[in-house]
């Protein structure tokens, strides 16, 4: 009992330590964790297993089947003797044993095409799994970027609050010395309160972004959830015509296209399966059986009767369809419509993917240009703010004017951070296509 309790304690402690250790995730770890927790991915995986089972059944259907039967009966009064087939007035105990097998020799190649169709369906389901993973990865990546962007904006707000606090301390000294009016200090206090409020809002945005990411991952506790920063090297991000050509070259390998293509192949085989009902079907059957009756002569004991009554058979069955009330024709028409629907779905998937890639590429190019512009804007606003702060300390401008320069710098900082993470996300999205 003591050993069992200690084992439970160590197991619980190990689980706690593992959970504590695994609370800081990189992007890839977030994605892998979401794959394991996603109900949508689990459903797609179960669909693959279901199709694998259907394919296995289709392959096994070409082999002969084997069945056996046993019956035990008791009859009284006037009945037929199972051994002599004569009418007797007696209570009879009887039983029979039989075995039979049947194999399909030809059925319009329906079995062969069913195997082929299920193999196509399996390929389609596996690519559908990949498509689901790509969609989930994109959502996780976007949420991940949102958390990083909110954290960086919050750090900038904190830095601004600290900078304003140092500026207020400097102004207090100037007010004491009589070199600056007290109204400037009052204005700066109001600006500091506003900056602290904005920093608090941004911290709330971090919590909301972290919650959104944790919910996408199905992580149990977002409060203990942390993510790792991502390096950003703008010079390594090159989005040009050659990059677009690389994406276009991989167009037909995209999961959504592969899925639709295998569905189309499956629908084409479905027409052949429906058409197979027009052809004759040929099957071969064989079997053996024996029987026992208590009304038989005494010299025939149980095993002698089984040997005496032993019989075998073999038969060739040919079924020729003549008229099916339009059922076969209806199934063929439905299969043809299914193929047309699959062709339409493939064309629609190609068009949608083409539009998505064009939009993603154009958006990434725009994001790259926005980042370049945001960098120039940030540098200019930083220079303007530094100059305005010097003039403010010299008493050449009022605190309200200084606040205008500060707000412009905050806006430029925010634009730069948003442009940076937008470009990073757009580039990663294009990499997924490639």
PDB file of N, CA, C and O in Angstrom, residues 82 118 135 150 247 299-300 387 426 428:
ATOM      1  N   UNK A  82     -35.817 -38.234 -41.917  1.00  0.00           N
ATOM      2  CA  UNK A  82     -34.737 -37.602 -42.690  1.00  0.00           C
ATOM      3  C   UNK A  82     -33.792 -38.611 -43.317  1.00  0.00           C
ATOM      4  O   UNK A  82     -33.088 -38.301 -44.266  1.00  0.00           O
ATOM      5  N   UNK A 118     -11.509   3.201 -53.282  1.00  0.00           N
ATOM      6  CA  UNK A 118     -11.182   3.388 -51.871  1.00  0.00           C
ATOM      7  C   UNK A 118      -9.750   3.857 -51.682  1.00  0.00           C
ATOM      8  O   UNK A 118      -9.459   4.630 -50.763  1.00  0.00           O
ATOM      9  N   UNK A 135      -4.609  25.034 -42.364  1.00  0.00           N
ATOM     10  CA  UNK A 135      -5.549  26.051 -41.902  1.00  0.00           C
ATOM     11  C   UNK A 135      -5.355  26.341 -40.423  1.00  0.00           C
ATOM     12  O   UNK A 135      -5.372  27.512 -39.993  1.00  0.00           O
ATOM     13  N   UNK A 150       1.498  42.657 -29.411  1.00  0.00           N
ATOM     14  CA  UNK A 150       0.951  43.321 -28.219  1.00  0.00           C
ATOM     15  C   UNK A 150       2.010  43.464 -27.138  1.00  0.00           C
ATOM     16  O   UNK A 150       2.096  44.495 -26.456  1.00  0.00           O
ATOM     17  N   UNK A 247       6.402  29.880 -55.633  1.00  0.00           N
ATOM     18  CA  UNK A 247       5.089  29.530 -55.090  1.00  0.00           C
ATOM     19  C   UNK A 247       4.212  28.941 -56.178  1.00  0.00           C
ATOM     20  O   UNK A 247       3.512  27.941 -55.973  1.00  0.00           O
ATOM     21  N   UNK A 299     -28.004 -50.329 -37.093  1.00  0.00           N
ATOM     22  CA  UNK A 299     -26.624 -50.514 -37.543  1.00  0.00           C
ATOM     23  C   UNK A 299     -25.982 -49.217 -37.986  1.00  0.00           C
ATOM     24  O   UNK A 299     -24.759 -49.144 -38.178  1.00  0.00           O
ATOM     25  N   UNK A 300     -26.804 -48.190 -38.164  1.00  0.00           N
ATOM     26  CA  UNK A 300     -26.262 -46.876 -38.535  1.00  0.00           C
ATOM     27  C   UNK A 300     -26.151 -46.027 -37.273  1.00  0.00           C
ATOM     28  O   UNK A 300     -27.136 -45.441 -36.830  1.00  0.00           O
ATOM     29  N   UNK A 387      14.380  66.802 -30.618  1.00  0.00           N
ATOM     30  CA  UNK A 387      14.581  68.247 -30.763  1.00  0.00           C
ATOM     31  C   UNK A 387      13.550  69.018 -29.952  1.00  0.00           C
ATOM     32  O   UNK A 387      13.875  70.013 -29.285  1.00  0.00           O
ATOM     33  N   UNK A 426       2.877  37.663 -43.190  1.00  0.00           N
ATOM     34  CA  UNK A 426       2.618  37.470 -44.620  1.00  0.00           C
ATOM     35  C   UNK A 426       3.714  36.622 -45.265  1.00  0.00           C
ATOM     36  O   UNK A 426       3.435  35.782 -46.124  1.00  0.00           O
ATOM     37  N   UNK A 428       5.561  34.314 -43.726  1.00  0.00           N
ATOM     38  CA  UNK A 428       5.393  32.941 -43.280  1.00  0.00           C
ATOM     39  C   UNK A 428       4.217  32.279 -43.998  1.00  0.00           C
ATOM     40  O   UNK A 428       4.275  31.084 -44.332  1.00  0.00           O
TER      41      UNK A 428
END
